Tab-separated table of C-alpha atoms in Angstrom:
chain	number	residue	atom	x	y	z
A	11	UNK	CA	99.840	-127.623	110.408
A	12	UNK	CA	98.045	-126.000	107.174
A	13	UNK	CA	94.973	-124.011	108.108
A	14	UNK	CA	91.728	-125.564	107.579
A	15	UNK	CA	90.069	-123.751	104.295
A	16	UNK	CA	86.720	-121.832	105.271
A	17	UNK	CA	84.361	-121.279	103.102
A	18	UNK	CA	79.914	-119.960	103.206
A	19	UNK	CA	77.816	-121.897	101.364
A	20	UNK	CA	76.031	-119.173	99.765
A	21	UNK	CA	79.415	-118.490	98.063
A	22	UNK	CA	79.625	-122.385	96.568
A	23	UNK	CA	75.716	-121.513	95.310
A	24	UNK	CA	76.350	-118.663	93.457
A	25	UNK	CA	79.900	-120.540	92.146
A	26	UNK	CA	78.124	-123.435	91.169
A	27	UNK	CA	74.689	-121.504	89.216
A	28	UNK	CA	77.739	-119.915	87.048
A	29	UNK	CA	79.424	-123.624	86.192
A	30	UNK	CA	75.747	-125.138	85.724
A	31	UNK	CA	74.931	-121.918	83.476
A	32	UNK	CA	77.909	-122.551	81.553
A	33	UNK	CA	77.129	-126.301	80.925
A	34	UNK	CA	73.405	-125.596	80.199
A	35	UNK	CA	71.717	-122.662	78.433
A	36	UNK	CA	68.163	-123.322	80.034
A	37	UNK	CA	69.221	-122.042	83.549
A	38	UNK	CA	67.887	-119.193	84.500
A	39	UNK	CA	68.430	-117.682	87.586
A	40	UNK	CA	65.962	-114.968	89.655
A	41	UNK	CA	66.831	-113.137	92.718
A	42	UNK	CA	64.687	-110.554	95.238
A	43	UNK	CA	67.353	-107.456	95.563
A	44	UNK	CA	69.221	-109.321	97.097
A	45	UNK	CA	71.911	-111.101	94.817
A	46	UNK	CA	75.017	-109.498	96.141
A	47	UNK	CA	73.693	-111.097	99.606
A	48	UNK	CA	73.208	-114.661	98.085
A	49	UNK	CA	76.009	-114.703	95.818
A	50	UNK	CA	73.871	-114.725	92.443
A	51	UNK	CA	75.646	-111.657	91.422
A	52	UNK	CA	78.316	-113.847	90.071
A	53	UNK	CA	75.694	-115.603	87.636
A	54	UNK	CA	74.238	-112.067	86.911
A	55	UNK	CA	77.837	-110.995	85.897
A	56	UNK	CA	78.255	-113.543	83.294
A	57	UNK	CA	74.945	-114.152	82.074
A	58	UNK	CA	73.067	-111.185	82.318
A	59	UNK	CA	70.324	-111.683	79.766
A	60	UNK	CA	69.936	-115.023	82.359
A	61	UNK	CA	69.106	-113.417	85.523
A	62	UNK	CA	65.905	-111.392	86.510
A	63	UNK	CA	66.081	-109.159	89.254
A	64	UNK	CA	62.367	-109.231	90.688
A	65	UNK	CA	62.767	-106.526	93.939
A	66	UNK	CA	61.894	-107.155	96.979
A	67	UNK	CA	58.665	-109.423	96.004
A	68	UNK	CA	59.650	-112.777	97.061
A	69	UNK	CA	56.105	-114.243	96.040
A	70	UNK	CA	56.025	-112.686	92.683
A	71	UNK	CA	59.273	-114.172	92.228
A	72	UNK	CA	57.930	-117.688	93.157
A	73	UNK	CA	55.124	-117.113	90.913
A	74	UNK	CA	57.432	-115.981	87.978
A	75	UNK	CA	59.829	-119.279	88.055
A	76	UNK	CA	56.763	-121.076	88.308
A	77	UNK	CA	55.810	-119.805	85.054
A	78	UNK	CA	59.467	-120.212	83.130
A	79	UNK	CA	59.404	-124.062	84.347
A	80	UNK	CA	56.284	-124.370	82.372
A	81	UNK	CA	58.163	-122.909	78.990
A	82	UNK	CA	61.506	-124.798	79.351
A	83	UNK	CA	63.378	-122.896	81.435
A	84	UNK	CA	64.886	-124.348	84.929
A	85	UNK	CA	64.785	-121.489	87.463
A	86	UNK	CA	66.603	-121.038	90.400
A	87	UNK	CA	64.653	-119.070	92.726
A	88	UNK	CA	66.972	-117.512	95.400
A	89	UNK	CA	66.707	-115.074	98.320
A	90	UNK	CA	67.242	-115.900	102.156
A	91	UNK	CA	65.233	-118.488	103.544
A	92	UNK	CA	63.383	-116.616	106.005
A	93	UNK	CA	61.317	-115.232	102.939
A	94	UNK	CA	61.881	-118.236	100.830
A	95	UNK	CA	60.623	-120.357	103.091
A	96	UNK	CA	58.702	-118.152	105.314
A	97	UNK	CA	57.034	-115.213	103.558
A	98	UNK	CA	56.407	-117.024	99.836
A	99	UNK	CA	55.270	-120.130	101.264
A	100	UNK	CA	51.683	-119.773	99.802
A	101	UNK	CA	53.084	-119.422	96.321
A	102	UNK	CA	55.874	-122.411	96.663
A	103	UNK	CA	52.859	-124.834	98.557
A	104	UNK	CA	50.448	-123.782	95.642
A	105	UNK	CA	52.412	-122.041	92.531
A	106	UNK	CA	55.333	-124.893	92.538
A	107	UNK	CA	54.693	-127.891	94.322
A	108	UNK	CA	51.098	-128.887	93.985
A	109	UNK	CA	51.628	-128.718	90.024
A	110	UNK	CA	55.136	-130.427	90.750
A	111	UNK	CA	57.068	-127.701	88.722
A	112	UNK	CA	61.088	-127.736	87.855
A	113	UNK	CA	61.859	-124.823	90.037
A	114	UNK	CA	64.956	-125.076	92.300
A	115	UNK	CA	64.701	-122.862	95.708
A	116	UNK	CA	68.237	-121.394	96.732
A	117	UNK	CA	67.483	-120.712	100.357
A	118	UNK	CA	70.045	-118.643	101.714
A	119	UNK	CA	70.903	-116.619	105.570
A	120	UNK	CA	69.091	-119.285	107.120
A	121	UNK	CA	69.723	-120.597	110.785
A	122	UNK	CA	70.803	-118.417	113.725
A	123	UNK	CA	74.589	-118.427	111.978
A	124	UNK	CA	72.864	-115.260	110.161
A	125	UNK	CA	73.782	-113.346	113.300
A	126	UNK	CA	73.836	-109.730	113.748
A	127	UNK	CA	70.516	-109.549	111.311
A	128	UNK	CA	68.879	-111.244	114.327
A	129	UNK	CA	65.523	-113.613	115.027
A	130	UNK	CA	63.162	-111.890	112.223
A	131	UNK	CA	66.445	-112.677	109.765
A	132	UNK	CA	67.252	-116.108	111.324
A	133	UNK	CA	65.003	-118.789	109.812
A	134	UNK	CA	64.913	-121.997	111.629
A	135	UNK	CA	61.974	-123.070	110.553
A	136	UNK	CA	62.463	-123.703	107.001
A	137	UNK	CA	63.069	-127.161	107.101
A	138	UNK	CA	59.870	-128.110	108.845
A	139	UNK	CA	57.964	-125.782	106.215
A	140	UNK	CA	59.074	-127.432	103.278
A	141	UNK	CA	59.389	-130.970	104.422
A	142	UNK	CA	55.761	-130.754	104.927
A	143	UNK	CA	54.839	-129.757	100.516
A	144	UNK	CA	54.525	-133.024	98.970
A	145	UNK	CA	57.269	-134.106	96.559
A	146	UNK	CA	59.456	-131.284	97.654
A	147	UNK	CA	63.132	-132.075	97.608
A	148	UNK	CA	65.404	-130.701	100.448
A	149	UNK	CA	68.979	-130.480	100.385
A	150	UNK	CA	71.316	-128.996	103.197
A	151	UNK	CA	75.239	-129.156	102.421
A	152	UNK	CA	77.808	-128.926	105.364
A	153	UNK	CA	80.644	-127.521	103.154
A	154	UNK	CA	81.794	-125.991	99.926
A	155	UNK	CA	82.216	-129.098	98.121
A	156	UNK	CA	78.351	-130.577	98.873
A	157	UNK	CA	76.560	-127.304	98.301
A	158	UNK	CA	78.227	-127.673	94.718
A	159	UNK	CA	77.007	-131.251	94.310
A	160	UNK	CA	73.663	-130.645	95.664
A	161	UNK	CA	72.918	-127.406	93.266
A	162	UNK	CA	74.205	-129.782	90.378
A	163	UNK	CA	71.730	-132.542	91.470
A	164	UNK	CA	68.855	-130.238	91.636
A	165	UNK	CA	69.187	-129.625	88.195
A	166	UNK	CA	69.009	-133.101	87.366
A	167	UNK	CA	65.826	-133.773	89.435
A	168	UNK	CA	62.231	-132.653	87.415
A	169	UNK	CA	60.806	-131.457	90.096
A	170	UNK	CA	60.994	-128.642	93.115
A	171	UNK	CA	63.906	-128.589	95.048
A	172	UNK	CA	64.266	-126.585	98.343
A	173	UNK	CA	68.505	-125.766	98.994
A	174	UNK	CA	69.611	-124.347	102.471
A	175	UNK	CA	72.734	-122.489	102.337
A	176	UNK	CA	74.555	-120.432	105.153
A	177	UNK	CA	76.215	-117.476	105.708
A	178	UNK	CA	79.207	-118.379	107.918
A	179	UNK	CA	82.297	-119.753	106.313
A	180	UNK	CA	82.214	-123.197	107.410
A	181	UNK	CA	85.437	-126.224	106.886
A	182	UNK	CA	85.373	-127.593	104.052
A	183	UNK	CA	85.320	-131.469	105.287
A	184	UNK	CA	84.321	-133.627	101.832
A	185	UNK	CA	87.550	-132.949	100.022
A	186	UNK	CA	88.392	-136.660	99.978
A	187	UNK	CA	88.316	-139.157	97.102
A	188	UNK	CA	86.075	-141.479	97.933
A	189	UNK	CA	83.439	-138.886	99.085
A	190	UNK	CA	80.076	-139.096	96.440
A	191	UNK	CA	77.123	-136.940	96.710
A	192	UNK	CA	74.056	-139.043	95.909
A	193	UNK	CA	70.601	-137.630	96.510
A	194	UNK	CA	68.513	-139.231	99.472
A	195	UNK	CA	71.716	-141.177	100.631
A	196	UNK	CA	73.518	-140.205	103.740
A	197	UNK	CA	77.289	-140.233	104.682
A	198	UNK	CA	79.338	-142.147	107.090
A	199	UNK	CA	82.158	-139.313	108.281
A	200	UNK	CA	83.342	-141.468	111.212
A	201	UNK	CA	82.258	-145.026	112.401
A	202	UNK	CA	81.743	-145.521	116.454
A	203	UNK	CA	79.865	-148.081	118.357
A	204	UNK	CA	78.419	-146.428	121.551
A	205	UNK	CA	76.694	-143.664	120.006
A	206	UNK	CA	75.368	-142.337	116.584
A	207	UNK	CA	75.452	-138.160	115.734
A	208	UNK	CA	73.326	-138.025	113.145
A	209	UNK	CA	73.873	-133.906	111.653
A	210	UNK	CA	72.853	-131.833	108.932
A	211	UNK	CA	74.326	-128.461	107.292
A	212	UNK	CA	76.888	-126.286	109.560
A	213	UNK	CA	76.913	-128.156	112.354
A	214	UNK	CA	78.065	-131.602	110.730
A	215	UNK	CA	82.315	-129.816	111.288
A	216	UNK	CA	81.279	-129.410	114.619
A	217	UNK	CA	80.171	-132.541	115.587
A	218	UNK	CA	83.038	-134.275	114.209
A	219	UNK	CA	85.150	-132.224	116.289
A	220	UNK	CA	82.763	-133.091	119.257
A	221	UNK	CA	83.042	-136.854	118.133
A	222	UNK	CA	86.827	-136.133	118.914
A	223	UNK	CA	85.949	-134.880	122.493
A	224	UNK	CA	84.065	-137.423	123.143
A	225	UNK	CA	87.169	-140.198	122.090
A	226	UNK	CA	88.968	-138.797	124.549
A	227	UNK	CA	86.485	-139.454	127.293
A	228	UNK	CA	86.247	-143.132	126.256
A	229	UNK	CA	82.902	-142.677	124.080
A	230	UNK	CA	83.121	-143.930	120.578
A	231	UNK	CA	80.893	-141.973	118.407
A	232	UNK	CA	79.567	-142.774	114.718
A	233	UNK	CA	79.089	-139.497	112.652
A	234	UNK	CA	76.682	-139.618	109.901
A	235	UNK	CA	76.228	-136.640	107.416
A	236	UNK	CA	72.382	-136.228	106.312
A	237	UNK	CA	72.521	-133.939	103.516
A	238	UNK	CA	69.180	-135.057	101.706
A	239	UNK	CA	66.546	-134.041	104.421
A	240	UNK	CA	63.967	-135.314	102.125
A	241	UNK	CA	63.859	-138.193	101.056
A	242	UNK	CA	66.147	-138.941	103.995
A	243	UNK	CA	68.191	-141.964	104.187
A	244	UNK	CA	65.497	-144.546	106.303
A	245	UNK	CA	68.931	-147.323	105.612
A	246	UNK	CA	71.861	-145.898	107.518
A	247	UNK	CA	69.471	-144.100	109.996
A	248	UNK	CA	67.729	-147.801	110.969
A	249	UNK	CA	71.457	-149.396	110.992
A	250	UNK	CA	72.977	-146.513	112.921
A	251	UNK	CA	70.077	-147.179	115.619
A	252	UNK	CA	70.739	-150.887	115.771
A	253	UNK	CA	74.262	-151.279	116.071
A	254	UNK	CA	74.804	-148.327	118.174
A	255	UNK	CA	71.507	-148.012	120.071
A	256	UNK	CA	71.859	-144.384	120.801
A	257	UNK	CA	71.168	-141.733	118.636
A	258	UNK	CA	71.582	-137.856	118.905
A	259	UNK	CA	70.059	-135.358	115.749
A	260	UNK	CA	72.113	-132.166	115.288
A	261	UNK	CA	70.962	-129.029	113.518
A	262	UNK	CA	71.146	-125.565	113.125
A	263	UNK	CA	66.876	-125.280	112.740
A	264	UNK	CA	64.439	-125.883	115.352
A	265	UNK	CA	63.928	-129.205	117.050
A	266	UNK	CA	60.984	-129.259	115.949
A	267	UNK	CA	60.110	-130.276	112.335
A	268	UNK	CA	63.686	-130.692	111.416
A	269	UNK	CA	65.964	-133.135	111.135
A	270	UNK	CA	65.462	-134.569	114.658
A	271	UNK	CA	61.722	-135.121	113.718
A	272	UNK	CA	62.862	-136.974	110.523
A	273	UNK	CA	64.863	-138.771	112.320
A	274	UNK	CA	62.519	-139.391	114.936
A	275	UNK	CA	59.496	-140.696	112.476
A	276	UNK	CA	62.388	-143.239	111.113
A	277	UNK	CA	63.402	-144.950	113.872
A	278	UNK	CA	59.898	-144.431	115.675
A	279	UNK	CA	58.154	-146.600	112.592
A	280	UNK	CA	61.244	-149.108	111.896
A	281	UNK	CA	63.700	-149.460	114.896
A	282	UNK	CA	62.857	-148.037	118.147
A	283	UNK	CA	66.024	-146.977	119.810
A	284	UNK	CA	66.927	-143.827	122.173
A	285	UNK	CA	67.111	-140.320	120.819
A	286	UNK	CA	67.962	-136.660	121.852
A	287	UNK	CA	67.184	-133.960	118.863
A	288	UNK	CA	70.219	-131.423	119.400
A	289	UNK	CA	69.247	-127.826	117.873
A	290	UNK	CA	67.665	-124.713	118.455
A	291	UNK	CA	65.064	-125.563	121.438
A	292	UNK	CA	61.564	-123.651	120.742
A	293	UNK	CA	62.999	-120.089	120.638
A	294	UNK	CA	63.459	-117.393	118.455
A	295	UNK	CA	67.461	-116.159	118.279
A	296	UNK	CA	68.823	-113.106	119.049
A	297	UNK	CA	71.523	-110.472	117.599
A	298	UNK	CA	74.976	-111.012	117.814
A	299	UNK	CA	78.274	-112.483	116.378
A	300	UNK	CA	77.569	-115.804	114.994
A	301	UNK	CA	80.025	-117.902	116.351
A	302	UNK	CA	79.265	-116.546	119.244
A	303	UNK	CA	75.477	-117.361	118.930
A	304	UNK	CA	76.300	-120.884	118.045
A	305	UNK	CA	78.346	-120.807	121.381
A	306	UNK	CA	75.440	-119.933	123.444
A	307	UNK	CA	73.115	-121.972	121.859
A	308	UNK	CA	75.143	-124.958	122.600
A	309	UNK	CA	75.941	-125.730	118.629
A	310	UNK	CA	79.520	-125.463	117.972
A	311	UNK	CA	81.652	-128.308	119.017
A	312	UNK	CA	81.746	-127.865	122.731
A	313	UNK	CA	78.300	-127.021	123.264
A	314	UNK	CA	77.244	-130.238	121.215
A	315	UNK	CA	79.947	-132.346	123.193
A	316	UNK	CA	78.182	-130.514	127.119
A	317	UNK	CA	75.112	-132.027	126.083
A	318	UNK	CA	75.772	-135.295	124.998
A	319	UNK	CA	77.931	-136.067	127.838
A	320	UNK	CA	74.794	-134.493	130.021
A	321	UNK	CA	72.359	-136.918	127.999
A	322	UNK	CA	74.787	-139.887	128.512
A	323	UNK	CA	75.378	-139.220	132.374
């Protein structure tokens, strides 16, 4: 059997600023020392007089794409999303989205998959920050192919756009025909009619591989792919909830403010059915290998399958 291609997302950003560079002379793309790290280095290779290294000054960075939206230029703003997110929040809240400015936010490190960098590195709290600025898009890609799409659909979207990309090397799972990245509209991986997985980012491989577990204990399981955090998809989340009834959120962020809370607020407001928000429970993370930090914090495949059986039980 061929082995299943791997690949980080932070590799199909810095792939995909070159290809949207190519196609479109406005791009320019800023990073905060650390463009090996996010894969801008690429972009920087073949369009030098198109990148700006700012140092490590995440918030003069924000401030500085803030001003080259206002004279044309679409800037991608890129560093790891604990200081994307985190430490230049003031600047995106106020500098970018209260004017509504065309700046695109590549976000990447984030979640606990950052490993051996440890908690102050591993940002899962991103999400919940930027869901919360008004008019702020948020895109999270499970695989090579959708972090592609989703940097190419930022640039088509006049506005801010916040992108969460990962370090590990992750399946690549969209490489069918009929799959179609549209912004705000989610994707059915696998239908089911006992329970709904509803996952966003890395762990949308691993709960299809959980979905499998689960068929053999009898448990049909719809998988859903929410790669447009915001807007989310209010359709397939309401239908999900009434044809299945049960509903579990999976993420690689916090439980809190994340996808499970989007999720939540949906069905909460529109069709009230049973939910359990899988993710990183109210802790900080800890150093070590990622897979095996995704082990212990129950978000690979078998750790995701252990507590939906416990839920269902």
């Amino acid at each position: 059997m061929a082995e299943v291609k791997k690949i980080a997302t932070r590799d199909s950003y810095g792939q995909a600023l070159v290809e949207i560079g190519t196609e479109h002379p406005d791009v320019v793309v800023l990073d905060a020392d650390l463009a090996a790290a996010t894969k801008t280095a690429v972009f920087k290779k073949a369009f030098p007089e198109r990148h700006i290294d700012c140092g490590i000054a995440e918030a003069d960075m924000m401030g500085i794409a803030a001003g080259l939206s206002t004279c044309g230029k679409v800037p991608f703003a890129s560093t790891f999303a604990m200081f994307a997110a985190g430490r230049a929040y003031e600047q995106v809240r106020n500098s970018i989205g209260y004017p509504h400015l065309n700046v695109k936010i590549g976000a990447t490190h984030a979640g606990i998959s950052v490993g051996e960098d440890g908690a102050s590195h591993q940002c899962n709290e991103d999400i919940a920050l930027m869901r919360t600025i008004p008019g702020m898009t948020i895109f999270n890609p499970s695989d090579d192919i959708e972090a592609k799409a989703a940097v190419k659909a930022a640039y088509a979207i006049d506005g801010p756009v916040y992108m969460r990309f990962g370090r590990l090397a992750v399946p690549v799972i969209n490489d069918t025909p009929e799959y179609s990245f549209v912004p705000g509209k989610g994707v059915l991986l696998r239908d089911g009619k006992d329970i709904t997985i509803i996952a966003t980012g890395l762990p949308v491989s691993e709960s299809l591989e959980a979905a499998k577990l689960l068929e053999a204990d009898g448990i049909s399981a719809r998988v859903i792919n929410i790669h447009t955090i915001k807007p989310i998809d209010e359709e397939i989340i309401v239908k999900a909830a009434k044809e299945t009834g049960k509903l579990f959120t999976i993420e690689e962020h916090s439980i809190i403010g994340g996808l499970g809370s989007a999720v939540a607020e949906v069905i909460c407001e529109k069709s009230p059915a049973p939910m359990y928000r899988i993710g990183v429970r109210d802790t900080f993370g800890e150093s070590g290998p990622a897979k095996e930090l995704l082990h212990k914090y129950k978000l690979d495949a078998e750790g995701i399958y252990e507590q939906i059986r416990a839920q269902l039980s």
